[in-house]
């Protein structure tokens, strides 16, 4: 192959890749995808430490049939809820707010202590073992939204 032909080969591969990326077309036949489902379980919220009103919450999200994005979390027991990642930066555990989490179909995504989590600010006093509602807003590729409410069990940090 001449260098020119190589270049064309590389270009057409790029085009194919670009087309593949565009298959999130809402008009595409839905028959190929199984009925989408989102199952949320094991939800918990940590009782804030004495004198604090900031805490975190976690849960498991099992996604079937279609990729989905966890776009937002709401609560009535905290002023503000954010989605956070946690990672090591310069030997320090560092939290960052993110716009959402993309969850591929067939996966169970965990929000948990020491990992990706829900961060809650200005939290009302919480009673251990009581349940407090979290509202999760999911978004499909076609813009369709699904709202899931889940009771989160309040857990003390000693547990
Ligand atoms: Cu956080």
PDB file of C-alpha atoms and ligand atoms in Angstrom:
ATOM      1  CA  UNK A   1       0.000   0.000   0.000  1.00  0.00           C
ATOM      2  CA  UNK A   2       1.168   3.510  -0.779  1.00  0.00           C
ATOM      3  CA  UNK A   3       1.180   6.008   2.069  1.00  0.00           C
ATOM      4  CA  UNK A   4      -1.816   7.708   0.432  1.00  0.00           C
ATOM      5  CA  UNK A   5      -3.868   4.486   0.544  1.00  0.00           C
ATOM      6  CA  UNK A   6      -2.973   4.040   4.199  1.00  0.00           C
ATOM      7  CA  UNK A   7      -4.272   7.480   4.869  1.00  0.00           C
ATOM      8  CA  UNK A   8      -7.598   6.684   3.164  1.00  0.00           C
ATOM      9  CA  UNK A   9      -7.896   3.424   5.073  1.00  0.00           C
ATOM     10  CA  UNK A  10      -7.339   5.275   8.346  1.00  0.00           C
ATOM     11  CA  UNK A  11      -9.873   7.932   7.407  1.00  0.00           C
ATOM     12  CA  UNK A  12     -12.630   5.464   6.551  1.00  0.00           C
ATOM     13  CA  UNK A  13     -12.057   3.678   9.885  1.00  0.00           C
ATOM     14  CA  UNK A  14     -12.499   6.985  11.657  1.00  0.00           C
ATOM     15  CA  UNK A  15     -15.749   7.581   9.797  1.00  0.00           C
ATOM     16  CA  UNK A  16     -17.095   4.162  10.750  1.00  0.00           C
ATOM     17  CA  UNK A  17     -16.260   4.860  14.377  1.00  0.00           C
ATOM     18  CA  UNK A  18     -18.033   8.207  14.194  1.00  0.00           C
ATOM     19  CA  UNK A  19     -21.142   6.558  12.765  1.00  0.00           C
ATOM     20  CA  UNK A  20     -21.152   3.938  15.511  1.00  0.00           C
ATOM     21  CA  UNK A  21     -21.129   6.693  18.076  1.00  0.00           C
ATOM     22  CA  UNK A  22     -24.296   8.097  16.538  1.00  0.00           C
ATOM     23  CA  UNK A  23     -26.549   5.077  17.053  1.00  0.00           C
ATOM     24  CA  UNK A  24     -28.228   6.643  20.079  1.00  0.00           C
ATOM     25  CA  UNK A  25     -30.830   7.763  17.553  1.00  0.00           C
ATOM     26  CA  UNK A  26     -34.263   7.786  19.238  1.00  0.00           C
ATOM     27  CA  UNK A  27     -35.821   6.736  15.921  1.00  0.00           C
ATOM     28  CA  UNK A  28     -33.771   3.514  15.870  1.00  0.00           C
ATOM     29  CA  UNK A  29     -35.880   0.379  16.239  1.00  0.00           C
ATOM     30  CA  UNK A  30     -36.300  -0.419  19.914  1.00  0.00           C
ATOM     31  CA  UNK A  31     -36.720  -4.115  19.169  1.00  0.00           C
ATOM     32  CA  UNK A  32     -32.965  -4.684  19.499  1.00  0.00           C
ATOM     33  CA  UNK A  33     -32.886  -3.421  23.090  1.00  0.00           C
ATOM     34  CA  UNK A  34     -34.577  -5.298  25.933  1.00  0.00           C
ATOM     35  CA  UNK A  35     -37.127  -3.401  27.975  1.00  0.00           C
ATOM     36  CA  UNK A  36     -35.061  -1.055  30.129  1.00  0.00           C
ATOM     37  CA  UNK A  37     -35.213  -1.428  33.871  1.00  0.00           C
ATOM     38  CA  UNK A  38     -33.543   0.249  36.813  1.00  0.00           C
ATOM     39  CA  UNK A  39     -33.439  -1.479  40.191  1.00  0.00           C
ATOM     40  CA  UNK A  40     -32.193   0.473  43.169  1.00  0.00           C
ATOM     41  CA  UNK A  41     -31.382  -1.289  46.434  1.00  0.00           C
ATOM     42  CA  UNK A  42     -29.300  -1.271  49.629  1.00  0.00           C
ATOM     43  CA  UNK A  43     -29.761   2.461  50.032  1.00  0.00           C
ATOM     44  CA  UNK A  44     -28.259   3.988  53.150  1.00  0.00           C
ATOM     45  CA  UNK A  45     -27.426   7.398  54.532  1.00  0.00           C
ATOM     46  CA  UNK A  46     -24.781   7.964  57.182  1.00  0.00           C
ATOM     47  CA  UNK A  47     -25.966   9.756  60.315  1.00  0.00           C
ATOM     48  CA  UNK A  48     -23.796  12.923  60.413  1.00  0.00           C
ATOM     49  CA  UNK A  49     -21.076  12.999  63.025  1.00  0.00           C
ATOM     50  CA  UNK A  50     -21.803  14.944  66.196  1.00  0.00           C
ATOM     51  CA  UNK A  51     -22.032  18.653  65.443  1.00  0.00           C
ATOM     52  CA  UNK A  52     -21.872  18.173  61.674  1.00  0.00           C
ATOM     53  CA  UNK A  53     -24.599  18.557  59.056  1.00  0.00           C
ATOM     54  CA  UNK A  54     -22.720  17.111  56.096  1.00  0.00           C
ATOM     55  CA  UNK A  55     -22.864  13.451  55.237  1.00  0.00           C
ATOM     56  CA  UNK A  56     -22.964  10.914  52.425  1.00  0.00           C
ATOM     57  CA  UNK A  57     -25.333   8.295  51.123  1.00  0.00           C
ATOM     58  CA  UNK A  58     -24.954   5.259  48.917  1.00  0.00           C
ATOM     59  CA  UNK A  59     -26.913   2.584  47.070  1.00  0.00           C
ATOM     60  CA  UNK A  60     -26.721  -0.037  44.324  1.00  0.00           C
ATOM     61  CA  UNK A  61     -28.210   0.601  40.896  1.00  0.00           C
ATOM     62  CA  UNK A  62     -28.769  -2.388  38.606  1.00  0.00           C
ATOM     63  CA  UNK A  63     -29.389  -1.349  35.009  1.00  0.00           C
ATOM     64  CA  UNK A  64     -30.853  -3.687  32.370  1.00  0.00           C
ATOM     65  CA  UNK A  65     -31.726  -3.308  28.719  1.00  0.00           C
ATOM     66  CA  UNK A  66     -30.490   0.201  28.034  1.00  0.00           C
ATOM     67  CA  UNK A  67     -27.665   2.481  29.136  1.00  0.00           C
ATOM     68  CA  UNK A  68     -28.781   5.195  31.486  1.00  0.00           C
ATOM     69  CA  UNK A  69     -27.336   8.219  33.228  1.00  0.00           C
ATOM     70  CA  UNK A  70     -27.878   9.033  36.873  1.00  0.00           C
ATOM     71  CA  UNK A  71     -28.347  12.765  36.385  1.00  0.00           C
ATOM     72  CA  UNK A  72     -29.558  14.072  39.715  1.00  0.00           C
ATOM     73  CA  UNK A  73     -30.345  13.213  43.331  1.00  0.00           C
ATOM     74  CA  UNK A  74     -32.869  15.050  45.483  1.00  0.00           C
ATOM     75  CA  UNK A  75     -33.885  14.742  49.097  1.00  0.00           C
ATOM     76  CA  UNK A  76     -36.226  16.509  51.435  1.00  0.00           C
ATOM     77  CA  UNK A  77     -33.977  15.920  54.459  1.00  0.00           C
ATOM     78  CA  UNK A  78     -30.981  17.886  53.141  1.00  0.00           C
ATOM     79  CA  UNK A  79     -30.674  21.324  51.587  1.00  0.00           C
ATOM     80  CA  UNK A  80     -28.446  20.088  48.794  1.00  0.00           C
ATOM     81  CA  UNK A  81     -27.492  16.742  47.272  1.00  0.00           C
ATOM     82  CA  UNK A  82     -24.527  16.297  44.924  1.00  0.00           C
ATOM     83  CA  UNK A  83     -22.962  13.407  43.065  1.00  0.00           C
ATOM     84  CA  UNK A  84     -19.299  12.966  43.984  1.00  0.00           C
ATOM     85  CA  UNK A  85     -16.363  10.868  42.893  1.00  0.00           C
ATOM     86  CA  UNK A  86     -13.571  10.005  45.280  1.00  0.00           C
ATOM     87  CA  UNK A  87     -10.027   9.343  44.216  1.00  0.00           C
ATOM     88  CA  UNK A  88      -6.439   9.590  45.393  1.00  0.00           C
ATOM     89  CA  UNK A  89      -4.808  12.886  44.438  1.00  0.00           C
ATOM     90  CA  UNK A  90      -1.273  13.453  45.789  1.00  0.00           C
ATOM     91  CA  UNK A  91      -1.808  10.772  48.442  1.00  0.00           C
ATOM     92  CA  UNK A  92      -4.993  12.429  49.618  1.00  0.00           C
ATOM     93  CA  UNK A  93      -8.536  11.168  49.189  1.00  0.00           C
ATOM     94  CA  UNK A  94     -10.192  13.895  47.149  1.00  0.00           C
ATOM     95  CA  UNK A  95     -13.879  14.354  46.363  1.00  0.00           C
ATOM     96  CA  UNK A  96     -15.156  15.971  43.206  1.00  0.00           C
ATOM     97  CA  UNK A  97     -18.656  16.910  42.171  1.00  0.00           C
ATOM     98  CA  UNK A  98     -19.763  15.449  38.824  1.00  0.00           C
ATOM     99  CA  UNK A  99     -22.761  16.144  36.566  1.00  0.00           C
ATOM    100  CA  UNK A 100     -23.839  12.532  36.591  1.00  0.00           C
ATOM    101  CA  UNK A 101     -22.788   8.922  36.240  1.00  0.00           C
ATOM    102  CA  UNK A 102     -23.218   6.932  33.021  1.00  0.00           C
ATOM    103  CA  UNK A 103     -24.274   3.380  33.785  1.00  0.00           C
ATOM    104  CA  UNK A 104     -24.051   0.824  30.966  1.00  0.00           C
ATOM    105  CA  UNK A 105     -26.838  -1.715  30.562  1.00  0.00           C
ATOM    106  CA  UNK A 106     -26.086  -4.979  32.327  1.00  0.00           C
ATOM    107  CA  UNK A 107     -24.077  -3.347  35.097  1.00  0.00           C
ATOM    108  CA  UNK A 108     -24.678  -2.769  38.770  1.00  0.00           C
ATOM    109  CA  UNK A 109     -23.278   0.592  39.758  1.00  0.00           C
ATOM    110  CA  UNK A 110     -22.473   1.283  43.390  1.00  0.00           C
ATOM    111  CA  UNK A 111     -22.474   4.545  45.268  1.00  0.00           C
ATOM    112  CA  UNK A 112     -20.622   3.803  48.496  1.00  0.00           C
ATOM    113  CA  UNK A 113     -18.295   4.897  51.253  1.00  0.00           C
ATOM    114  CA  UNK A 114     -14.778   5.455  49.925  1.00  0.00           C
ATOM    115  CA  UNK A 115     -15.959   5.545  46.311  1.00  0.00           C
ATOM    116  CA  UNK A 116     -18.475   7.369  44.154  1.00  0.00           C
ATOM    117  CA  UNK A 117     -21.165   8.653  46.506  1.00  0.00           C
ATOM    118  CA  UNK A 118     -24.042  11.011  47.145  1.00  0.00           C
ATOM    119  CA  UNK A 119     -22.953  14.030  49.192  1.00  0.00           C
ATOM    120  CA  UNK A 120     -25.535  15.744  51.352  1.00  0.00           C
ATOM    121  CA  UNK A 121     -25.283  19.242  52.815  1.00  0.00           C
ATOM    122  CA  UNK A 122     -27.261  20.906  55.593  1.00  0.00           C
ATOM    123  CA  UNK A 123     -28.784  17.613  56.623  1.00  0.00           C
ATOM    124  CA  UNK A 124     -31.653  17.439  59.117  1.00  0.00           C
ATOM    125  CA  UNK A 125     -30.983  15.414  62.289  1.00  0.00           C
ATOM    126  CA  UNK A 126     -31.268  11.706  61.380  1.00  0.00           C
ATOM    127  CA  UNK A 127     -32.305   8.836  63.623  1.00  0.00           C
ATOM    128  CA  UNK A 128     -30.286   5.628  63.214  1.00  0.00           C
ATOM    129  CA  UNK A 129     -32.305   2.795  61.620  1.00  0.00           C
ATOM    130  CA  UNK A 130     -34.971   5.197  60.333  1.00  0.00           C
ATOM    131  CA  UNK A 131     -35.593   5.414  56.583  1.00  0.00           C
ATOM    132  CA  UNK A 132     -35.224   8.652  54.620  1.00  0.00           C
ATOM    133  CA  UNK A 133     -36.281   9.025  51.007  1.00  0.00           C
ATOM    134  CA  UNK A 134     -33.812   9.659  48.226  1.00  0.00           C
ATOM    135  CA  UNK A 135     -35.109  10.611  44.791  1.00  0.00           C
ATOM    136  CA  UNK A 136     -32.953   9.617  41.842  1.00  0.00           C
ATOM    137  CA  UNK A 137     -33.416  11.125  38.395  1.00  0.00           C
ATOM    138  CA  UNK A 138     -32.238   8.955  35.504  1.00  0.00           C
ATOM    139  CA  UNK A 139     -31.887  10.013  31.879  1.00  0.00           C
ATOM    140  CA  UNK A 140     -31.918   7.766  28.833  1.00  0.00           C
ATOM    141  CA  UNK A 141     -30.048   8.559  25.615  1.00  0.00           C
ATOM    142  CA  UNK A 142     -33.232   9.846  23.968  1.00  0.00           C
ATOM    143  CA  UNK A 143     -33.780  12.403  26.749  1.00  0.00           C
ATOM    144  CA  UNK A 144     -36.550  10.373  28.406  1.00  0.00           C
ATOM    145  CA  UNK A 145     -36.356  10.645  32.213  1.00  0.00           C
ATOM    146  CA  UNK A 146     -37.229   8.202  34.936  1.00  0.00           C
ATOM    147  CA  UNK A 147     -37.600   9.168  38.585  1.00  0.00           C
ATOM    148  CA  UNK A 148     -36.992   6.524  41.249  1.00  0.00           C
ATOM    149  CA  UNK A 149     -37.709   6.996  44.948  1.00  0.00           C
ATOM    150  CA  UNK A 150     -35.874   4.795  47.394  1.00  0.00           C
ATOM    151  CA  UNK A 151     -35.864   4.685  51.203  1.00  0.00           C
ATOM    152  CA  UNK A 152     -32.347   4.983  52.593  1.00  0.00           C
ATOM    153  CA  UNK A 153     -31.637   3.447  55.980  1.00  0.00           C
ATOM    154  CA  UNK A 154     -29.851   5.774  58.380  1.00  0.00           C
ATOM    155  CA  UNK A 155     -26.646   4.174  59.574  1.00  0.00           C
ATOM    156  CA  UNK A 156     -24.193   5.319  62.269  1.00  0.00           C
ATOM    157  CA  UNK A 157     -20.526   5.716  61.434  1.00  0.00           C
ATOM    158  CA  UNK A 158     -19.617   3.091  64.033  1.00  0.00           C
ATOM    159  CA  UNK A 159     -21.384   0.369  62.013  1.00  0.00           C
TER     160      UNK A 159
HETATM  161 CU1  LIG B   1     -18.396  13.906  48.758  1.00  0.00          CU
END
